[in-house]
C-alpha positions as YAML, in Angstrom:
chain: A
units: angstrom
residues:
- id: 1
  name: UNK
  ca: [84.55, 129.80, 96.75]
- id: 2
  name: UNK
  ca: [83.24, 127.96, 99.81]
- id: 3
  name: UNK
  ca: [79.72, 128.25, 101.17]
- id: 4
  name: UNK
  ca: [78.95, 126.92, 104.64]
- id: 5
  name: UNK
  ca: [75.75, 126.43, 106.58]
- id: 6
  name: UNK
  ca: [75.27, 129.16, 109.16]
- id: 7
  name: UNK
  ca: [73.51, 132.49, 109.74]
- id: 8
  name: UNK
  ca: [71.29, 133.94, 107.02]
- id: 9
  name: UNK
  ca: [72.46, 137.12, 105.28]
- id: 10
  name: UNK
  ca: [70.98, 139.44, 102.70]
- id: 11
  name: UNK
  ca: [74.04, 140.72, 100.84]
- id: 12
  name: UNK
  ca: [72.30, 143.96, 99.85]
- id: 13
  name: UNK
  ca: [72.24, 144.89, 103.55]
- id: 14
  name: UNK
  ca: [76.04, 144.66, 103.57]
- id: 15
  name: UNK
  ca: [76.75, 146.90, 100.61]
- id: 16
  name: UNK
  ca: [76.44, 144.51, 97.67]
- id: 17
  name: UNK
  ca: [75.35, 146.29, 94.52]
- id: 18
  name: UNK
  ca: [73.88, 143.33, 92.65]
- id: 19
  name: UNK
  ca: [74.04, 145.22, 89.37]
- id: 20
  name: UNK
  ca: [75.91, 142.64, 87.34]
- id: 21
  name: UNK
  ca: [78.98, 144.88, 87.11]
- id: 22
  name: UNK
  ca: [80.40, 145.34, 90.62]
- id: 23
  name: UNK
  ca: [82.54, 142.48, 92.00]
- id: 24
  name: UNK
  ca: [80.93, 141.64, 95.36]
- id: 25
  name: UNK
  ca: [80.85, 137.83, 95.26]
- id: 26
  name: UNK
  ca: [82.66, 136.99, 98.50]
- id: 27
  name: UNK
  ca: [79.77, 135.38, 100.35]
- id: 28
  name: UNK
  ca: [79.28, 132.74, 103.02]
- id: 29
  name: UNK
  ca: [76.22, 131.21, 104.65]
- id: 30
  name: UNK
  ca: [72.80, 131.27, 102.99]
- id: 31
  name: UNK
  ca: [72.48, 133.48, 99.92]
- id: 32
  name: UNK
  ca: [68.99, 134.97, 99.65]
- id: 33
  name: UNK
  ca: [67.53, 136.63, 96.58]
- id: 34
  name: UNK
  ca: [65.36, 139.75, 96.90]
- id: 35
  name: UNK
  ca: [61.78, 139.06, 97.95]
- id: 36
  name: UNK
  ca: [60.21, 140.91, 95.03]
- id: 37
  name: UNK
  ca: [60.94, 141.26, 91.34]
- id: 38
  name: UNK
  ca: [61.81, 144.95, 91.53]
- id: 39
  name: UNK
  ca: [64.55, 144.16, 94.02]
- id: 40
  name: UNK
  ca: [66.48, 142.23, 91.39]
- id: 41
  name: UNK
  ca: [69.14, 144.52, 89.95]
- id: 42
  name: UNK
  ca: [70.63, 142.47, 87.16]
- id: 43
  name: UNK
  ca: [72.13, 145.18, 85.01]
- id: 44
  name: UNK
  ca: [71.14, 146.04, 81.48]
- id: 45
  name: UNK
  ca: [69.42, 143.63, 79.12]
- id: 46
  name: UNK
  ca: [67.29, 140.60, 79.84]
- id: 47
  name: UNK
  ca: [67.18, 138.80, 83.15]
- id: 48
  name: UNK
  ca: [69.23, 135.67, 82.42]
- id: 49
  name: UNK
  ca: [70.96, 134.70, 85.66]
- id: 50
  name: UNK
  ca: [71.21, 135.81, 89.26]
- id: 51
  name: UNK
  ca: [74.64, 134.34, 90.09]
- id: 52
  name: UNK
  ca: [76.97, 133.79, 87.17]
- id: 53
  name: UNK
  ca: [80.44, 132.32, 86.71]
- id: 54
  name: UNK
  ca: [82.03, 132.70, 83.28]
- id: 55
  name: UNK
  ca: [85.36, 131.55, 81.83]
- id: 56
  name: UNK
  ca: [86.79, 130.30, 85.12]
- id: 57
  name: UNK
  ca: [88.79, 127.10, 84.75]
- id: 58
  name: UNK
  ca: [89.22, 124.85, 87.78]
- id: 59
  name: UNK
  ca: [86.44, 126.55, 89.73]
- id: 60
  name: UNK
  ca: [85.64, 124.81, 93.05]
- id: 61
  name: UNK
  ca: [82.40, 125.48, 94.93]
- id: 62
  name: UNK
  ca: [81.68, 123.29, 97.94]
- id: 63
  name: UNK
  ca: [80.18, 123.34, 101.39]
- id: 64
  name: UNK
  ca: [76.87, 123.10, 103.19]
- id: 65
  name: UNK
  ca: [75.49, 126.46, 102.14]
- id: 66
  name: UNK
  ca: [72.14, 127.30, 100.61]
- id: 67
  name: UNK
  ca: [70.98, 129.41, 97.67]
- id: 68
  name: UNK
  ca: [67.42, 130.67, 98.07]
- id: 69
  name: UNK
  ca: [65.98, 132.17, 94.89]
- id: 70
  name: UNK
  ca: [62.67, 133.21, 96.52]
- id: 71
  name: UNK
  ca: [60.92, 132.40, 93.28]
- id: 72
  name: UNK
  ca: [57.26, 132.68, 94.33]
- id: 73
  name: UNK
  ca: [56.75, 136.27, 93.00]
- id: 74
  name: UNK
  ca: [58.26, 135.22, 89.68]
- id: 75
  name: UNK
  ca: [56.05, 132.13, 89.42]
- id: 76
  name: UNK
  ca: [52.94, 134.22, 90.08]
- id: 77
  name: UNK
  ca: [53.99, 136.75, 87.45]
- id: 78
  name: UNK
  ca: [54.64, 133.95, 84.97]
- id: 79
  name: UNK
  ca: [51.20, 132.42, 85.54]
- id: 80
  name: UNK
  ca: [49.58, 135.81, 84.91]
- id: 81
  name: UNK
  ca: [51.66, 136.74, 81.86]
- id: 82
  name: UNK
  ca: [54.87, 135.86, 80.07]
- id: 83
  name: UNK
  ca: [57.90, 137.18, 81.92]
- id: 84
  name: UNK
  ca: [61.60, 136.58, 81.40]
- id: 85
  name: UNK
  ca: [62.71, 134.87, 84.59]
- id: 86
  name: UNK
  ca: [66.36, 134.41, 85.66]
- id: 87
  name: UNK
  ca: [68.27, 131.23, 86.37]
- id: 88
  name: UNK
  ca: [69.58, 131.16, 89.94]
- id: 89
  name: UNK
  ca: [73.12, 129.90, 89.20]
- id: 90
  name: UNK
  ca: [74.83, 129.84, 85.80]
- id: 91
  name: UNK
  ca: [78.18, 128.41, 84.70]
- id: 92
  name: UNK
  ca: [79.42, 129.44, 81.26]
- id: 93
  name: UNK
  ca: [82.67, 128.23, 79.68]
- id: 94
  name: UNK
  ca: [83.92, 126.93, 83.04]
- id: 95
  name: UNK
  ca: [86.13, 123.91, 82.37]
- id: 96
  name: UNK
  ca: [87.01, 121.40, 85.09]
- id: 97
  name: UNK
  ca: [84.26, 122.62, 87.40]
- id: 98
  name: UNK
  ca: [83.79, 121.04, 90.85]
- id: 99
  name: UNK
  ca: [80.45, 121.66, 92.55]
- id: 100
  name: UNK
  ca: [79.35, 119.82, 95.67]
- id: 101
  name: UNK
  ca: [77.34, 120.00, 98.87]
- id: 102
  name: UNK
  ca: [74.96, 122.89, 98.19]
- id: 103
  name: UNK
  ca: [71.19, 123.19, 98.62]
- id: 104
  name: UNK
  ca: [69.20, 125.20, 96.07]
- id: 105
  name: UNK
  ca: [65.62, 126.21, 96.78]
- id: 106
  name: UNK
  ca: [62.86, 128.03, 94.91]
- id: 107
  name: UNK
  ca: [64.63, 129.41, 91.87]
- id: 108
  name: UNK
  ca: [62.55, 131.79, 89.69]
- id: 109
  name: UNK
  ca: [63.25, 129.43, 86.79]
- id: 110
  name: UNK
  ca: [65.84, 126.64, 86.45]
- id: 111
  name: UNK
  ca: [68.17, 126.32, 89.43]
- id: 112
  name: UNK
  ca: [71.48, 125.63, 87.65]
- id: 113
  name: UNK
  ca: [72.49, 125.98, 84.01]
- id: 114
  name: UNK
  ca: [75.71, 124.58, 82.57]
- id: 115
  name: UNK
  ca: [76.64, 126.00, 79.18]
- id: 116
  name: UNK
  ca: [79.76, 125.41, 77.10]
- id: 117
  name: UNK
  ca: [81.60, 123.64, 79.91]
- id: 118
  name: UNK
  ca: [84.01, 120.75, 79.43]
- id: 119
  name: UNK
  ca: [84.73, 118.52, 82.40]
- id: 120
  name: UNK
  ca: [82.45, 118.99, 85.42]
- id: 121
  name: UNK
  ca: [82.06, 116.95, 88.60]
- id: 122
  name: UNK
  ca: [78.79, 117.68, 90.38]
- id: 123
  name: UNK
  ca: [77.67, 115.82, 93.49]
- id: 124
  name: UNK
  ca: [75.68, 115.95, 96.72]
- id: 125
  name: UNK
  ca: [73.34, 118.72, 95.62]
- id: 126
  name: UNK
  ca: [69.79, 119.11, 96.86]
- id: 127
  name: UNK
  ca: [67.13, 121.01, 94.92]
- id: 128
  name: UNK
  ca: [63.80, 121.95, 96.47]
- id: 129
  name: UNK
  ca: [60.87, 123.65, 94.71]
- id: 130
  name: UNK
  ca: [57.10, 123.00, 94.78]
- id: 131
  name: UNK
  ca: [55.89, 120.50, 92.20]
- id: 132
  name: UNK
  ca: [53.61, 123.16, 90.68]
- id: 133
  name: UNK
  ca: [56.39, 125.77, 90.30]
- id: 134
  name: UNK
  ca: [56.90, 126.42, 86.55]
- id: 135
  name: UNK
  ca: [60.13, 125.47, 84.77]
- id: 136
  name: UNK
  ca: [62.14, 125.04, 87.97]
- id: 137
  name: UNK
  ca: [64.50, 122.46, 86.47]
- id: 138
  name: UNK
  ca: [67.26, 121.19, 88.71]
- id: 139
  name: UNK
  ca: [70.14, 121.26, 86.21]
- id: 140
  name: UNK
  ca: [70.02, 122.24, 82.52]
- id: 141
  name: UNK
  ca: [72.98, 121.25, 80.34]
- id: 142
  name: UNK
  ca: [73.79, 122.59, 76.87]
- id: 143
  name: UNK
  ca: [76.83, 122.71, 74.56]
- id: 144
  name: UNK
  ca: [78.81, 120.81, 77.20]
- id: 145
  name: UNK
  ca: [80.76, 117.56, 77.43]
- id: 146
  name: UNK
  ca: [82.30, 115.22, 79.97]
- id: 147
  name: UNK
  ca: [79.87, 116.06, 82.77]
- id: 148
  name: UNK
  ca: [79.32, 113.76, 85.76]
- id: 149
  name: UNK
  ca: [76.35, 114.34, 88.09]
- id: 150
  name: UNK
  ca: [75.99, 111.94, 91.00]
- id: 151
  name: UNK
  ca: [74.48, 111.32, 94.43]
- id: 152
  name: UNK
  ca: [72.03, 114.22, 94.38]
- id: 153
  name: UNK
  ca: [68.39, 114.74, 95.34]
- id: 154
  name: UNK
  ca: [66.11, 116.79, 93.12]
- id: 155
  name: UNK
  ca: [62.60, 117.86, 94.11]
- id: 156
  name: UNK
  ca: [61.43, 120.29, 91.45]
- id: 157
  name: UNK
  ca: [58.50, 121.55, 89.40]
- id: 158
  name: UNK
  ca: [59.98, 120.50, 86.06]
- id: 159
  name: UNK
  ca: [62.82, 118.34, 84.75]
- id: 160
  name: UNK
  ca: [65.19, 117.16, 87.43]
- id: 161
  name: UNK
  ca: [67.88, 117.22, 84.75]
- id: 162
  name: UNK
  ca: [67.44, 118.41, 81.16]
- id: 163
  name: UNK
  ca: [70.11, 117.49, 78.61]
- id: 164
  name: UNK
  ca: [69.88, 119.91, 75.72]
- id: 165
  name: UNK
  ca: [71.55, 120.69, 72.40]
- id: 166
  name: UNK
  ca: [75.28, 120.16, 72.06]
- id: 167
  name: UNK
  ca: [75.62, 117.80, 75.03]
- id: 168
  name: UNK
  ca: [77.96, 114.81, 74.76]
- id: 169
  name: UNK
  ca: [79.38, 112.31, 77.24]
- id: 170
  name: UNK
  ca: [77.04, 113.13, 80.10]
- id: 171
  name: UNK
  ca: [76.84, 110.67, 83.03]
- id: 172
  name: UNK
  ca: [74.13, 110.82, 85.68]
- id: 173
  name: UNK
  ca: [74.50, 108.33, 88.54]
- id: 174
  name: UNK
  ca: [72.63, 107.92, 91.81]
- id: 175
  name: UNK
  ca: [70.14, 110.77, 91.39]
- id: 176
  name: UNK
  ca: [66.83, 110.79, 93.26]
- id: 177
  name: UNK
  ca: [64.13, 112.64, 91.32]
- id: 178
  name: UNK
  ca: [60.70, 113.50, 92.67]
- id: 179
  name: UNK
  ca: [58.58, 115.45, 92.42]
- id: 180
  name: UNK
  ca: [59.49, 116.62, 88.95]
- id: 181
  name: UNK
  ca: [59.32, 115.71, 85.28]
- id: 182
  name: UNK
  ca: [62.09, 113.12, 85.31]
- id: 183
  name: UNK
  ca: [65.42, 113.13, 83.48]
- id: 184
  name: UNK
  ca: [64.91, 114.43, 79.95]
- id: 185
  name: UNK
  ca: [66.83, 114.48, 76.71]
- id: 186
  name: UNK
  ca: [65.59, 117.71, 75.16]
- id: 187
  name: UNK
  ca: [63.46, 119.17, 74.11]
- id: 188
  name: UNK
  ca: [65.31, 119.21, 70.80]
- id: 189
  name: UNK
  ca: [64.58, 120.77, 67.40]
- id: 190
  name: UNK
  ca: [62.29, 123.62, 68.39]
- id: 191
  name: UNK
  ca: [61.50, 126.07, 65.56]
- id: 192
  name: UNK
  ca: [63.22, 123.82, 63.03]
- id: 193
  name: UNK
  ca: [66.60, 124.00, 64.76]
- id: 194
  name: UNK
  ca: [69.39, 121.48, 64.16]
- id: 195
  name: UNK
  ca: [70.11, 119.93, 67.56]
- id: 196
  name: UNK
  ca: [72.38, 117.05, 68.55]
- id: 197
  name: UNK
  ca: [72.83, 115.00, 71.73]
- id: 198
  name: UNK
  ca: [74.82, 111.79, 72.12]
- id: 199
  name: UNK
  ca: [76.66, 109.51, 74.56]
- id: 200
  name: UNK
  ca: [74.33, 109.94, 77.53]
- id: 201
  name: UNK
  ca: [74.49, 107.46, 80.42]
- id: 202
  name: UNK
  ca: [71.91, 107.45, 83.24]
- id: 203
  name: UNK
  ca: [72.28, 104.78, 85.92]
- id: 204
  name: UNK
  ca: [71.01, 103.91, 89.40]
- id: 205
  name: UNK
  ca: [68.42, 106.69, 89.50]
- id: 206
  name: UNK
  ca: [65.03, 106.78, 91.23]
- id: 207
  name: UNK
  ca: [61.86, 108.44, 89.95]
- id: 208
  name: UNK
  ca: [59.38, 108.93, 92.80]
- id: 209
  name: UNK
  ca: [55.90, 110.12, 91.75]
- id: 210
  name: UNK
  ca: [57.31, 112.03, 88.81]
- id: 211
  name: UNK
  ca: [55.31, 113.19, 85.79]
- id: 212
  name: UNK
  ca: [57.82, 111.39, 83.55]
- id: 213
  name: UNK
  ca: [60.72, 109.06, 84.14]
- id: 214
  name: UNK
  ca: [63.30, 108.45, 81.42]
- id: 215
  name: UNK
  ca: [62.21, 110.81, 78.65]
- id: 216
  name: UNK
  ca: [63.34, 111.86, 75.18]
- id: 217
  name: UNK
  ca: [61.37, 114.74, 73.66]
- id: 218
  name: UNK
  ca: [61.76, 116.38, 70.24]
- id: 219
  name: UNK
  ca: [59.82, 118.85, 68.13]
- id: 220
  name: UNK
  ca: [58.31, 118.02, 64.76]
- id: 221
  name: UNK
  ca: [60.20, 119.92, 62.05]
- id: 222
  name: UNK
  ca: [63.54, 119.89, 63.85]
- id: 223
  name: UNK
  ca: [66.79, 118.41, 62.55]
- id: 224
  name: UNK
  ca: [69.76, 116.58, 64.01]
- id: 225
  name: UNK
  ca: [69.89, 113.53, 66.24]
- id: 226
  name: UNK
  ca: [69.68, 112.06, 69.73]
- id: 227
  name: UNK
  ca: [71.66, 108.83, 69.88]
- id: 228
  name: UNK
  ca: [73.73, 106.47, 72.03]
- id: 229
  name: UNK
  ca: [71.60, 106.95, 75.13]
- id: 230
  name: UNK
  ca: [71.39, 104.48, 78.03]
- id: 231
  name: UNK
  ca: [69.03, 104.35, 81.00]
- id: 232
  name: UNK
  ca: [70.10, 101.53, 83.33]
- id: 233
  name: UNK
  ca: [69.11, 100.30, 86.81]
- id: 234
  name: UNK
  ca: [66.16, 102.65, 87.17]
- id: 235
  name: UNK
  ca: [63.74, 102.43, 90.12]
- id: 236
  name: UNK
  ca: [60.17, 103.69, 89.75]
- id: 237
  name: UNK
  ca: [57.82, 104.64, 92.57]
- id: 238
  name: UNK
  ca: [54.33, 105.46, 91.25]
- id: 239
  name: UNK
  ca: [55.87, 107.28, 88.30]
- id: 240
  name: UNK
  ca: [53.72, 108.49, 85.41]
- id: 241
  name: UNK
  ca: [55.14, 107.84, 81.93]
- id: 242
  name: UNK
  ca: [58.12, 105.84, 83.27]
- id: 243
  name: UNK
  ca: [59.63, 105.32, 79.80]
- id: 244
  name: UNK
  ca: [58.72, 107.77, 77.06]
- id: 245
  name: UNK
  ca: [60.00, 108.86, 73.67]
- id: 246
  name: UNK
  ca: [57.88, 111.74, 72.40]
- id: 247
  name: UNK
  ca: [58.70, 112.98, 68.89]
- id: 248
  name: UNK
  ca: [55.38, 114.76, 68.67]
- id: 249
  name: UNK
  ca: [56.12, 117.42, 71.27]
- id: 250
  name: UNK
  ca: [54.28, 119.97, 69.11]
- id: 251
  name: UNK
  ca: [51.12, 119.47, 67.02]
- id: 252
  name: UNK
  ca: [52.50, 120.62, 63.67]
- id: 253
  name: UNK
  ca: [53.28, 118.52, 60.61]
- id: 254
  name: UNK
  ca: [56.61, 118.38, 58.80]
- id: 255
  name: UNK
  ca: [58.73, 115.99, 56.76]
- id: 256
  name: UNK
  ca: [61.72, 116.71, 58.99]
- id: 257
  name: UNK
  ca: [62.48, 115.53, 62.51]
- id: 258
  name: UNK
  ca: [65.29, 114.92, 64.97]
- id: 259
  name: UNK
  ca: [66.52, 111.35, 64.43]
- id: 260
  name: UNK
  ca: [66.40, 109.14, 67.56]
- id: 261
  name: UNK
  ca: [68.50, 105.97, 67.56]
- id: 262
  name: UNK
  ca: [70.56, 103.57, 69.67]
- id: 263
  name: UNK
  ca: [68.62, 103.98, 72.90]
- id: 264
  name: UNK
  ca: [68.75, 101.34, 75.65]
- id: 265
  name: UNK
  ca: [66.49, 100.89, 78.68]
- id: 266
  name: UNK
  ca: [68.04, 98.21, 80.90]
- id: 267
  name: UNK
  ca: [66.66, 96.94, 84.23]
- id: 268
  name: UNK
  ca: [63.85, 99.43, 84.71]
- id: 269
  name: UNK
  ca: [61.63, 98.27, 87.58]
- id: 270
  name: UNK
  ca: [59.00, 99.47, 90.01]
- id: 271
  name: UNK
  ca: [55.49, 100.89, 89.87]
- id: 272
  name: UNK
  ca: [53.66, 103.13, 87.42]
- id: 273
  name: UNK
  ca: [50.73, 105.36, 88.31]
- id: 274
  name: UNK
  ca: [49.16, 104.32, 84.99]
- id: 275
  name: UNK
  ca: [48.93, 100.96, 83.19]
- id: 276
  name: UNK
  ca: [50.35, 102.69, 80.09]
- id: 277
  name: UNK
  ca: [53.94, 102.48, 81.29]
- id: 278
  name: UNK
  ca: [55.97, 102.70, 78.08]
- id: 279
  name: UNK
  ca: [55.35, 105.09, 75.19]
- id: 280
  name: UNK
  ca: [57.65, 105.01, 72.19]
- id: 281
  name: UNK
  ca: [55.95, 107.52, 69.91]
- id: 282
  name: UNK
  ca: [58.32, 108.34, 67.08]
- id: 283
  name: UNK
  ca: [58.18, 110.54, 64.01]
- id: 284
  name: UNK
  ca: [56.04, 109.13, 61.21]
- id: 285
  name: UNK
  ca: [58.66, 109.92, 58.56]
- id: 286
  name: UNK
  ca: [61.96, 109.01, 60.24]
- id: 287
  name: UNK
  ca: [60.81, 106.76, 63.06]
- id: 288
  name: UNK
  ca: [63.18, 105.55, 65.79]
- id: 289
  name: UNK
  ca: [65.83, 102.87, 65.22]
- id: 290
  name: UNK
  ca: [67.64, 100.44, 67.49]
- id: 291
  name: UNK
  ca: [65.56, 100.96, 70.62]
- id: 292
  name: UNK
  ca: [66.19, 98.15, 73.12]
- id: 293
  name: UNK
  ca: [64.26, 97.41, 76.32]
- id: 294
  name: UNK
  ca: [65.84, 94.75, 78.53]
- id: 295
  name: UNK
  ca: [64.88, 93.48, 81.97]
- id: 296
  name: UNK
  ca: [61.76, 95.65, 82.24]
- id: 297
  name: UNK
  ca: [59.56, 94.92, 85.26]
- id: 298
  name: UNK
  ca: [56.87, 97.57, 85.76]
- id: 299
  name: UNK
  ca: [53.52, 97.04, 87.44]
- id: 300
  name: UNK
  ca: [50.74, 99.39, 88.42]
- id: 301
  name: UNK
  ca: [50.32, 100.52, 92.01]
- id: 302
  name: UNK
  ca: [47.70, 97.81, 92.42]
- id: 303
  name: UNK
  ca: [50.13, 95.20, 91.11]
- id: 304
  name: UNK
  ca: [48.39, 94.79, 87.75]
- id: 305
  name: UNK
  ca: [50.08, 94.39, 84.38]
- id: 306
  name: UNK
  ca: [51.18, 97.38, 82.39]
- id: 307
  name: UNK
  ca: [51.55, 97.77, 78.63]
- id: 308
  name: UNK
  ca: [53.75, 99.49, 76.07]
- id: 309
  name: UNK
  ca: [52.72, 101.35, 72.92]
- id: 310
  name: UNK
  ca: [54.90, 101.97, 69.88]
- id: 311
  name: UNK
  ca: [54.45, 104.22, 66.87]
- id: 312
  name: UNK
  ca: [56.74, 104.39, 63.84]
- id: 313
  name: UNK
  ca: [59.53, 102.25, 65.30]
- id: 314
  name: UNK
  ca: [62.11, 100.32, 63.32]
- id: 315
  name: UNK
  ca: [64.32, 97.64, 64.88]
- id: 316
  name: UNK
  ca: [62.77, 97.99, 68.30]
- id: 317
  name: UNK
  ca: [63.23, 95.06, 70.64]
- id: 318
  name: UNK
  ca: [61.90, 93.91, 73.98]
- id: 319
  name: UNK
  ca: [64.28, 91.48, 75.61]
- id: 320
  name: UNK
  ca: [62.52, 89.36, 78.19]
- id: 321
  name: UNK
  ca: [64.30, 87.72, 81.12]
- id: 322
  name: UNK
  ca: [62.78, 84.52, 82.52]
- id: 323
  name: UNK
  ca: [65.31, 82.77, 84.72]
- id: 324
  name: UNK
  ca: [62.99, 79.80, 85.35]
- id: 325
  name: UNK
  ca: [63.11, 78.88, 81.68]
- id: 326
  name: UNK
  ca: [66.52, 80.11, 80.57]
- id: 327
  name: UNK
  ca: [69.85, 78.91, 81.97]
- id: 328
  name: UNK
  ca: [71.89, 81.73, 83.47]
- id: 329
  name: UNK
  ca: [74.55, 81.30, 80.78]
- id: 330
  name: UNK
  ca: [72.12, 82.01, 77.96]
- id: 331
  name: UNK
  ca: [71.32, 85.37, 76.48]
- id: 332
  name: UNK
  ca: [67.84, 86.83, 77.12]
- id: 333
  name: UNK
  ca: [65.15, 86.01, 74.63]
- id: 334
  name: UNK
  ca: [64.75, 88.83, 72.11]
- id: 335
  name: UNK
  ca: [61.42, 89.60, 70.47]
- id: 336
  name: UNK
  ca: [60.40, 92.42, 68.19]
- id: 337
  name: UNK
  ca: [57.16, 94.13, 69.19]
- id: 338
  name: UNK
  ca: [54.83, 96.52, 67.50]
- id: 339
  name: UNK
  ca: [52.04, 98.86, 68.61]
- id: 340
  name: UNK
  ca: [51.26, 97.35, 72.01]
- id: 341
  name: UNK
  ca: [52.95, 94.75, 74.21]
- id: 342
  name: UNK
  ca: [52.53, 93.77, 77.82]
- id: 343
  name: UNK
  ca: [55.52, 94.42, 80.06]
...
């Protein structure tokens, strides 16, 4: 399928049924969702997705087209009461997916979901939604592996990218995020679930005035693990919570938790909107292990020092680089830190 920039069309005006059963997917130009909730004819059952691709191997979608979810009525309904809102574009069990060059605006909920896909190349996407729009994630990934997302711009009301249960070998390179809630691992372990995420690599990304930056979030009482995660070469522009591990995402108490380990933050630099730039708040029973921060250089907007706080960490290290004191051939100085350290 190819989508190109051009005239705007409402497919319902041209005979599309939009009932989730009739095949009427040959579309070009800008794809516009109905303006009101009643206009969405998504077939029987719950409203899960507007445009869906399932079990298509080698699917290629590219071009300069636009998908407009016209989400405002859904957001208003959500603020007034709970409502099951649809994802704009869903890929399920689509191996070797190629997706490039599209603009997605104002989805009712998350813009793109990737579920049970192996091997995806995603690039040059642009997401636009107001920063107050609820749950308008850019891309949500679950039960998927070998996914590469690169060179994209994400301006959303929630996570720019959320990496959820069952995700392995996910690479995110050259993504601009802001506004939004950053790039998140999780949330994991809700309602006591066993969730796993591993081999995640995030590099050369920018967080501009985001609510969070590089985030890992898990629920108390969950099970499983989040491990082998790297955030490298990260630029911050007035970001709130630039580096955060939150294993207290809910207020309940439990002896069980998702285990967080082998996480690296390397060359994270820029400005924080708050002096409290790094929060590593881990579960009181399991804690976090092997958390490494290297080459961290974060100041406040006013140029003042920031600080880091740690709770329930084991084998957590802050590696400081001072080229005036250390020869370039030497390894960085490594110091363990507890509770609160200046960055």
